[in-house]
């Protein structure tokens, strides 16, 4: 038995578009070339740009193709920061949250440590929700020094949905750009770039059924960004490099399908989520649903288990053929307590006792039932193993 419940890490390529991708790979041509083969590739690329723009709710010129979410986050955060601070060195504050994905978090910390940025950590409650009253007060008092705000739309560990429209509205009162990492949001929750009011938005293909290696950065037409990627000047001069027309095409196809199926997808996954939550709470009554009653993406179920180590739960479930995640960072082979939970005020012990079950388009009732059947034994085994010594 093999059950995959780690879709927040990556999701399988959609079979409906796999054949199209294989056919696209047979087409030879660099989209930047002027000959017929190159222009054929260019047409495929631009068709994909049109389709993705429609899916995300933006103008086609605002779609910049990238290699994925990490590159998109880095281009946006660094580009917006440098554009603001080079003309005014005192405008160097980046407001972000300690719960951000490392793709954005590490870029902010790098700028703070090396390029005169000052990272300000937004006030969060125990659910991880940003305090809008704190943000409004901080902006009223410090707006002239704030270079940008960077907040992810949906948290990849807990599934929490941040109020991006409200955040953008507060920032707009002071002319401050907003970047959002929407990798965990796009194709999973209702989303419109135009309606959100954000300046830039990071997307990734492999979280919604395209292959790894393709993503996009949506950049508002009036955005001011410094160029941080130099070369051939592709993608409005902001992201140089040869683009893969086949990858762009399958990304756009996957996005189109995900958006078209969103209502049915949400209803189906909500029923699965409710079954999983009920089963976990029956087996482990003291388990804590991490985002509480805050709005969230129904495809991410994240709990902390007092007295348990998340890695023990993960390995015991894995041995039963169930692939899940702790959501914790693993660097150079060293597992760390979840920085997301720590930023939400959890203790290190609590942050080590988490488990993330994430669902996707291919999740079935049988997958959910298999998890529910395997969980009690895994939980009892993890309880018996206890917490690791410090």
Short mmCIF file of C-alpha atoms in Angstrom, two decimals:
data_model
loop_
_atom_site.label_atom_id
_atom_site.label_comp_id
_atom_site.label_asym_id
_atom_site.label_seq_id
_atom_site.Cartn_x
_atom_site.Cartn_y
_atom_site.Cartn_z
CA UNK A 1 0.00 0.00 0.00
CA UNK A 2 1.24 3.49 -0.86
CA UNK A 3 -0.82 6.54 0.06
CA UNK A 4 0.44 10.03 -0.75
CA UNK A 5 -0.81 12.77 1.59
CA UNK A 6 1.98 15.33 1.18
CA UNK A 7 0.55 17.45 -1.63
CA UNK A 8 1.72 20.68 0.03
CA UNK A 9 5.27 19.51 -0.71
CA UNK A 10 4.52 18.58 -4.33
CA UNK A 11 1.58 17.09 -6.17
CA UNK A 12 1.60 14.58 -9.04
CA UNK A 13 1.55 15.83 -12.61
CA UNK A 14 -2.03 15.83 -13.86
CA UNK A 15 -2.51 12.88 -16.23
CA UNK A 16 -4.87 14.93 -18.45
CA UNK A 17 -1.99 17.21 -19.48
CA UNK A 18 0.96 14.84 -19.35
CA UNK A 19 0.52 13.73 -22.97
CA UNK A 20 0.38 17.35 -24.11
CA UNK A 21 3.63 18.03 -22.26
CA UNK A 22 5.37 15.07 -23.89
CA UNK A 23 4.24 16.30 -27.30
CA UNK A 24 5.46 19.82 -26.54
CA UNK A 25 8.90 18.46 -25.65
CA UNK A 26 9.28 17.24 -29.22
CA UNK A 27 9.01 20.80 -30.56
CA UNK A 28 12.44 22.35 -31.08
CA UNK A 29 12.87 26.09 -30.76
CA UNK A 30 14.19 28.82 -28.48
CA UNK A 31 11.42 31.39 -27.90
CA UNK A 32 13.99 34.18 -28.28
CA UNK A 33 15.07 33.03 -31.77
CA UNK A 34 13.72 34.82 -34.85
CA UNK A 35 13.49 31.81 -37.17
CA UNK A 36 10.32 29.81 -37.71
CA UNK A 37 11.05 27.18 -35.06
CA UNK A 38 11.82 29.86 -32.50
CA UNK A 39 8.68 31.80 -33.31
CA UNK A 40 6.57 28.65 -33.00
CA UNK A 41 7.98 28.19 -29.49
CA UNK A 42 7.30 31.88 -28.82
CA UNK A 43 3.65 31.47 -29.82
CA UNK A 44 3.30 28.53 -27.43
CA UNK A 45 4.89 30.60 -24.67
CA UNK A 46 2.62 33.58 -25.26
CA UNK A 47 -0.47 31.36 -25.43
CA UNK A 48 0.54 30.00 -22.03
CA UNK A 49 0.98 33.54 -20.73
CA UNK A 50 -2.55 34.43 -21.87
CA UNK A 51 -4.02 31.33 -20.25
CA UNK A 52 -2.18 31.83 -16.95
CA UNK A 53 -3.15 35.50 -16.82
CA UNK A 54 -6.81 34.54 -17.14
CA UNK A 55 -6.48 31.95 -14.37
CA UNK A 56 -4.77 34.30 -11.92
CA UNK A 57 -6.80 37.43 -12.75
CA UNK A 58 -4.16 39.73 -14.19
CA UNK A 59 -3.06 41.32 -17.47
CA UNK A 60 -0.92 39.11 -19.70
CA UNK A 61 1.98 41.58 -19.50
CA UNK A 62 2.08 41.09 -15.73
CA UNK A 63 3.00 37.39 -16.03
CA UNK A 64 6.73 36.68 -15.79
CA UNK A 65 7.69 33.02 -16.06
CA UNK A 66 10.32 31.75 -13.60
CA UNK A 67 11.69 28.43 -12.40
CA UNK A 68 9.37 28.31 -9.38
CA UNK A 69 8.26 29.89 -6.15
CA UNK A 70 11.67 30.40 -4.57
CA UNK A 71 13.04 32.33 -7.54
CA UNK A 72 9.85 34.38 -7.74
CA UNK A 73 10.03 35.31 -4.05
CA UNK A 74 13.68 36.27 -4.34
CA UNK A 75 13.18 38.39 -7.47
CA UNK A 76 10.24 40.23 -5.95
CA UNK A 77 11.51 40.89 -2.44
CA UNK A 78 15.00 41.92 -3.49
CA UNK A 79 13.78 43.85 -6.54
CA UNK A 80 11.16 45.84 -4.62
CA UNK A 81 13.51 46.51 -1.71
CA UNK A 82 16.39 47.78 -3.87
CA UNK A 83 14.08 49.94 -5.95
CA UNK A 84 12.83 51.68 -2.82
CA UNK A 85 16.01 51.91 -0.78
CA UNK A 86 18.47 52.93 -3.53
CA UNK A 87 16.64 56.24 -3.93
CA UNK A 88 16.09 56.63 -0.19
CA UNK A 89 18.45 54.66 2.11
CA UNK A 90 16.24 55.44 5.11
CA UNK A 91 13.36 53.55 3.45
CA UNK A 92 14.72 50.17 4.48
CA UNK A 93 12.11 48.39 6.62
CA UNK A 94 10.68 45.09 5.39
CA UNK A 95 7.58 43.99 7.27
CA UNK A 96 7.13 40.23 7.19
CA UNK A 97 6.04 37.36 9.44
CA UNK A 98 8.08 34.73 11.20
CA UNK A 99 5.72 32.13 9.75
CA UNK A 100 6.78 32.75 6.13
CA UNK A 101 8.18 30.03 3.89
CA UNK A 102 11.99 30.01 3.86
CA UNK A 103 11.92 31.10 0.20
CA UNK A 104 10.85 34.55 1.36
CA UNK A 105 12.03 34.48 4.96
CA UNK A 106 15.66 33.76 4.12
CA UNK A 107 15.77 36.53 1.50
CA UNK A 108 14.52 39.04 4.06
CA UNK A 109 17.05 37.82 6.63
CA UNK A 110 19.83 38.07 4.02
CA UNK A 111 18.88 41.67 3.21
CA UNK A 112 18.70 42.45 6.94
CA UNK A 113 22.15 40.98 7.59
CA UNK A 114 23.96 42.21 4.49
CA UNK A 115 22.18 45.05 2.68
CA UNK A 116 21.00 47.56 5.27
CA UNK A 117 17.45 46.23 5.49
CA UNK A 118 15.64 46.20 8.81
CA UNK A 119 13.32 43.24 9.21
CA UNK A 120 10.23 43.98 11.30
CA UNK A 121 8.27 40.93 12.37
CA UNK A 122 4.52 41.41 12.21
CA UNK A 123 2.54 40.74 15.36
CA UNK A 124 0.69 37.41 15.16
CA UNK A 125 -1.84 35.71 17.39
CA UNK A 126 -1.64 32.07 18.54
CA UNK A 127 -3.28 30.95 15.27
CA UNK A 128 -0.66 32.74 13.19
CA UNK A 129 -3.06 35.50 12.05
CA UNK A 130 -1.49 38.92 11.46
CA UNK A 131 -2.76 41.66 13.76
CA UNK A 132 -4.19 44.28 11.38
CA UNK A 133 -4.51 46.87 14.16
CA UNK A 134 -0.80 46.50 14.86
CA UNK A 135 -0.02 46.83 11.15
CA UNK A 136 -2.16 49.94 10.74
CA UNK A 137 -0.55 51.61 13.77
CA UNK A 138 2.98 50.70 12.65
CA UNK A 139 2.38 52.06 9.15
CA UNK A 140 0.84 55.28 10.46
CA UNK A 141 3.94 55.86 12.57
CA UNK A 142 6.67 54.57 10.22
CA UNK A 143 5.35 54.60 6.64
CA UNK A 144 8.17 56.73 5.23
CA UNK A 145 10.68 54.09 6.29
CA UNK A 146 8.81 50.99 5.05
CA UNK A 147 10.20 49.63 1.77
CA UNK A 148 7.73 46.77 1.40
CA UNK A 149 5.47 44.24 3.10
CA UNK A 150 5.90 40.52 2.35
CA UNK A 151 3.19 38.16 3.61
CA UNK A 152 2.23 34.77 2.18
CA UNK A 153 -1.38 34.24 1.09
CA UNK A 154 -1.73 30.69 2.48
CA UNK A 155 0.72 29.25 4.97
CA UNK A 156 2.25 26.07 3.59
CA UNK A 157 2.44 24.36 6.99
CA UNK A 158 -0.80 25.24 8.76
CA UNK A 159 -2.98 26.21 5.78
CA UNK A 160 -3.87 29.56 7.38
CA UNK A 161 -5.22 32.17 4.94
CA UNK A 162 -3.94 35.71 5.55
CA UNK A 163 -6.25 38.70 4.84
CA UNK A 164 -4.30 39.92 1.81
CA UNK A 165 -6.90 42.44 0.61
CA UNK A 166 -6.93 44.13 4.01
CA UNK A 167 -3.12 44.13 4.22
CA UNK A 168 -2.83 45.61 0.73
CA UNK A 169 -5.45 48.26 1.48
CA UNK A 170 -3.51 49.44 4.54
CA UNK A 171 -0.27 49.52 2.55
CA UNK A 172 -1.90 51.39 -0.35
CA UNK A 173 -2.79 54.29 1.96
CA UNK A 174 0.95 54.96 2.19
CA UNK A 175 2.06 53.88 -1.30
CA UNK A 176 3.90 50.83 0.06
CA UNK A 177 4.31 47.80 -2.25
CA UNK A 178 3.13 44.38 -1.08
CA UNK A 179 4.54 41.01 -2.13
CA UNK A 180 2.69 37.78 -1.47
CA UNK A 181 3.89 34.21 -1.79
CA UNK A 182 0.77 32.57 -3.22
CA UNK A 183 2.37 29.21 -3.98
CA UNK A 184 0.13 27.37 -1.50
CA UNK A 185 -2.91 29.46 -2.47
CA UNK A 186 -3.11 29.44 -6.26
CA UNK A 187 -5.51 26.79 -7.51
CA UNK A 188 -6.50 25.96 -3.92
CA UNK A 189 -8.44 29.01 -2.73
CA UNK A 190 -10.25 31.79 -4.62
CA UNK A 191 -7.63 34.26 -5.79
CA UNK A 192 -7.42 37.28 -8.09
CA UNK A 193 -4.27 39.33 -8.53
CA UNK A 194 -6.19 42.39 -9.67
CA UNK A 195 -8.70 42.29 -6.81
CA UNK A 196 -6.07 41.57 -4.14
CA UNK A 197 -4.25 44.89 -4.54
CA UNK A 198 -0.82 43.30 -4.13
CA UNK A 199 2.17 44.47 -6.16
CA UNK A 200 3.81 41.12 -6.82
CA UNK A 201 2.71 37.50 -6.41
CA UNK A 202 4.79 34.30 -6.50
CA UNK A 203 3.35 31.12 -8.04
CA UNK A 204 4.66 27.58 -8.58
CA UNK A 205 3.51 24.91 -10.99
CA UNK A 206 4.33 21.74 -9.08
CA UNK A 207 1.86 22.52 -6.29
CA UNK A 208 -1.11 22.22 -8.65
CA UNK A 209 -0.20 19.46 -11.08
CA UNK A 210 2.56 20.77 -13.36
CA UNK A 211 6.15 19.47 -13.21
CA UNK A 212 8.82 20.88 -10.91
CA UNK A 213 10.83 23.66 -12.55
CA UNK A 214 8.22 26.19 -13.66
CA UNK A 215 6.58 29.05 -11.82
CA UNK A 216 5.64 32.67 -12.29
CA UNK A 217 6.02 36.06 -10.72
CA UNK A 218 3.04 38.32 -11.30
CA UNK A 219 4.24 41.94 -11.35
CA UNK A 220 1.82 44.87 -11.51
CA UNK A 221 2.35 47.00 -14.59
CA UNK A 222 3.07 50.09 -12.49
CA UNK A 223 5.42 48.30 -10.07
CA UNK A 224 8.91 49.71 -9.63
CA UNK A 225 11.45 46.90 -9.30
CA UNK A 226 15.22 46.87 -9.52
CA UNK A 227 16.69 44.37 -11.97
CA UNK A 228 18.43 41.58 -10.05
CA UNK A 229 18.70 38.98 -12.83
CA UNK A 230 20.94 40.00 -15.72
CA UNK A 231 21.35 38.42 -19.12
CA UNK A 232 19.17 38.31 -22.22
CA UNK A 233 16.53 40.68 -20.88
CA UNK A 234 13.60 38.28 -21.09
CA UNK A 235 10.39 38.83 -19.10
CA UNK A 236 10.28 42.64 -19.09
CA UNK A 237 14.00 42.65 -18.37
CA UNK A 238 13.33 41.42 -14.83
CA UNK A 239 14.08 37.72 -15.28
CA UNK A 240 16.72 36.86 -17.86
CA UNK A 241 17.16 33.34 -19.18
CA UNK A 242 15.85 31.01 -21.85
CA UNK A 243 12.27 30.03 -21.12
CA UNK A 244 10.80 26.55 -21.55
CA UNK A 245 7.69 26.81 -23.71
CA UNK A 246 6.65 23.21 -22.85
CA UNK A 247 6.87 23.85 -19.11
CA UNK A 248 5.03 27.16 -19.41
CA UNK A 249 2.31 25.45 -21.45
CA UNK A 250 1.70 22.64 -18.99
CA UNK A 251 1.79 25.08 -16.05
CA UNK A 252 -0.92 27.17 -17.70
CA UNK A 253 -2.95 24.06 -18.52
CA UNK A 254 -2.72 22.83 -14.92
CA UNK A 255 -3.70 26.27 -13.62
CA UNK A 256 -6.69 26.42 -15.94
CA UNK A 257 -7.90 23.02 -14.73
CA UNK A 258 -7.33 23.85 -11.06
CA UNK A 259 -9.29 27.10 -11.26
CA UNK A 260 -12.13 25.50 -13.25
CA UNK A 261 -12.45 22.68 -10.71
CA UNK A 262 -11.98 24.81 -7.59
CA UNK A 263 -15.54 24.62 -6.23
CA UNK A 264 -15.77 20.84 -6.61
CA UNK A 265 -12.19 20.44 -5.36
CA UNK A 266 -12.93 22.49 -2.24
CA UNK A 267 -16.14 20.62 -1.40
CA UNK A 268 -14.49 17.22 -1.83
CA UNK A 269 -11.41 18.11 0.21
CA UNK A 270 -13.48 19.70 2.96
CA UNK A 271 -15.31 16.40 3.48
CA UNK A 272 -11.95 14.59 3.60
CA UNK A 273 -10.53 17.16 6.02
CA UNK A 274 -13.51 16.82 8.35
CA UNK A 275 -13.11 13.02 8.44
CA UNK A 276 -9.40 13.29 9.20
CA UNK A 277 -9.85 15.93 11.91
CA UNK A 278 -12.59 13.90 13.61
CA UNK A 279 -10.48 10.72 13.52
CA UNK A 280 -7.41 12.46 14.94
CA UNK A 281 -9.38 14.13 17.73
CA UNK A 282 -11.03 10.82 18.64
CA UNK A 283 -7.65 9.07 18.91
CA UNK A 284 -5.73 12.02 20.40
CA UNK A 285 -8.18 14.27 22.31
CA UNK A 286 -5.42 16.64 23.44
CA UNK A 287 -4.12 17.21 19.90
CA UNK A 288 -4.21 20.86 18.84
CA UNK A 289 -5.48 21.92 15.40
CA UNK A 290 -2.81 24.48 14.64
CA UNK A 291 -4.77 27.26 12.91
CA UNK A 292 -7.74 26.94 15.27
CA UNK A 293 -10.83 28.69 13.98
CA UNK A 294 -8.93 30.96 11.58
CA UNK A 295 -9.76 30.80 7.84
CA UNK A 296 -7.73 28.12 6.09
CA UNK A 297 -7.20 26.02 3.01
CA UNK A 298 -9.17 22.81 3.52
CA UNK A 299 -6.44 20.69 1.92
CA UNK A 300 -3.98 21.22 4.78
CA UNK A 301 -4.62 19.52 8.13
CA UNK A 302 -1.97 20.42 10.70
CA UNK A 303 -1.90 19.26 14.33
CA UNK A 304 0.49 19.31 17.24
CA UNK A 305 0.52 16.31 19.57
CA UNK A 306 1.62 16.86 23.19
CA UNK A 307 4.07 14.19 24.33
CA UNK A 308 4.81 13.06 20.76
CA UNK A 309 7.66 13.70 18.40
CA UNK A 310 6.48 14.56 14.91
CA UNK A 311 9.29 12.63 13.28
CA UNK A 312 8.24 9.48 15.15
CA UNK A 313 4.69 9.87 13.84
CA UNK A 314 5.98 10.50 10.33
CA UNK A 315 8.24 7.44 10.26
CA UNK A 316 5.62 5.14 11.78
CA UNK A 317 3.04 6.28 9.24
CA UNK A 318 5.60 5.95 6.47
CA UNK A 319 6.28 2.36 7.51
CA UNK A 320 2.53 1.78 7.12
CA UNK A 321 2.68 3.19 3.59
CA UNK A 322 1.32 6.66 4.38
CA UNK A 323 3.37 9.67 3.19
CA UNK A 324 2.82 12.79 5.30
CA UNK A 325 5.04 15.56 6.66
CA UNK A 326 5.98 17.25 9.89
CA UNK A 327 6.23 20.56 8.10
CA UNK A 328 9.55 21.17 9.85
CA UNK A 329 12.68 22.38 8.12
CA UNK A 330 15.47 19.94 7.38
CA UNK A 331 18.84 21.45 6.60
CA UNK A 332 21.99 19.47 6.02
CA UNK A 333 20.25 16.41 7.41
CA UNK A 334 19.40 18.06 10.74
CA UNK A 335 15.70 18.19 11.58
CA UNK A 336 14.68 21.40 13.33
CA UNK A 337 11.60 22.44 15.25
CA UNK A 338 9.04 24.15 13.02
CA UNK A 339 9.90 27.85 12.74
CA UNK A 340 6.26 28.47 11.82
CA UNK A 341 4.96 27.11 15.12
CA UNK A 342 7.72 28.86 17.06
CA UNK A 343 6.67 32.17 15.48
CA UNK A 344 3.10 31.41 16.58
CA UNK A 345 4.27 31.26 20.19
CA UNK A 346 4.61 27.50 20.60
CA UNK A 347 7.40 26.04 22.70
CA UNK A 348 10.20 24.14 21.00
CA UNK A 349 8.75 20.90 22.38
CA UNK A 350 5.36 21.69 20.87
CA UNK A 351 6.98 22.73 17.58
CA UNK A 352 8.66 19.33 17.34
CA UNK A 353 5.39 17.48 17.82
CA UNK A 354 3.57 18.47 14.65
CA UNK A 355 2.14 16.56 11.71
CA UNK A 356 0.85 17.90 8.40
CA UNK A 357 -1.57 15.92 6.25
CA UNK A 358 -2.03 17.67 2.91
CA UNK A 359 -4.57 16.70 0.28
CA UNK A 360 -4.69 17.30 -3.46
CA UNK A 361 -6.62 16.77 -6.67
CA UNK A 362 -5.70 13.06 -6.74
CA UNK A 363 -6.61 12.28 -3.11
CA UNK A 364 -9.30 9.60 -2.82
CA UNK A 365 -11.66 8.33 -0.14
CA UNK A 366 -9.49 5.20 0.06
CA UNK A 367 -6.43 7.36 0.79
CA UNK A 368 -8.23 9.08 3.64
CA UNK A 369 -9.56 5.82 5.04
CA UNK A 370 -6.07 4.28 4.90
CA UNK A 371 -4.68 7.19 6.94
CA UNK A 372 -7.50 6.93 9.48
CA UNK A 373 -6.86 3.21 9.85
CA UNK A 374 -3.09 3.61 10.26
CA UNK A 375 -3.09 6.66 12.54
CA UNK A 376 -4.05 5.11 15.93
CA UNK A 377 -1.18 2.60 15.95
CA UNK A 378 1.29 5.24 14.77
CA UNK A 379 0.11 7.64 17.46
CA UNK A 380 0.40 5.05 20.22
CA UNK A 381 3.87 4.14 18.98
CA UNK A 382 4.95 7.78 18.95
CA UNK A 383 3.56 8.30 22.45
CA UNK A 384 5.48 5.28 23.67
CA UNK A 385 8.68 6.57 22.08
CA UNK A 386 8.12 9.92 23.78
CA UNK A 387 10.05 13.10 23.14
CA UNK A 388 13.76 13.07 22.27
CA UNK A 389 16.17 14.22 24.93
CA UNK A 390 17.47 17.74 24.45
#
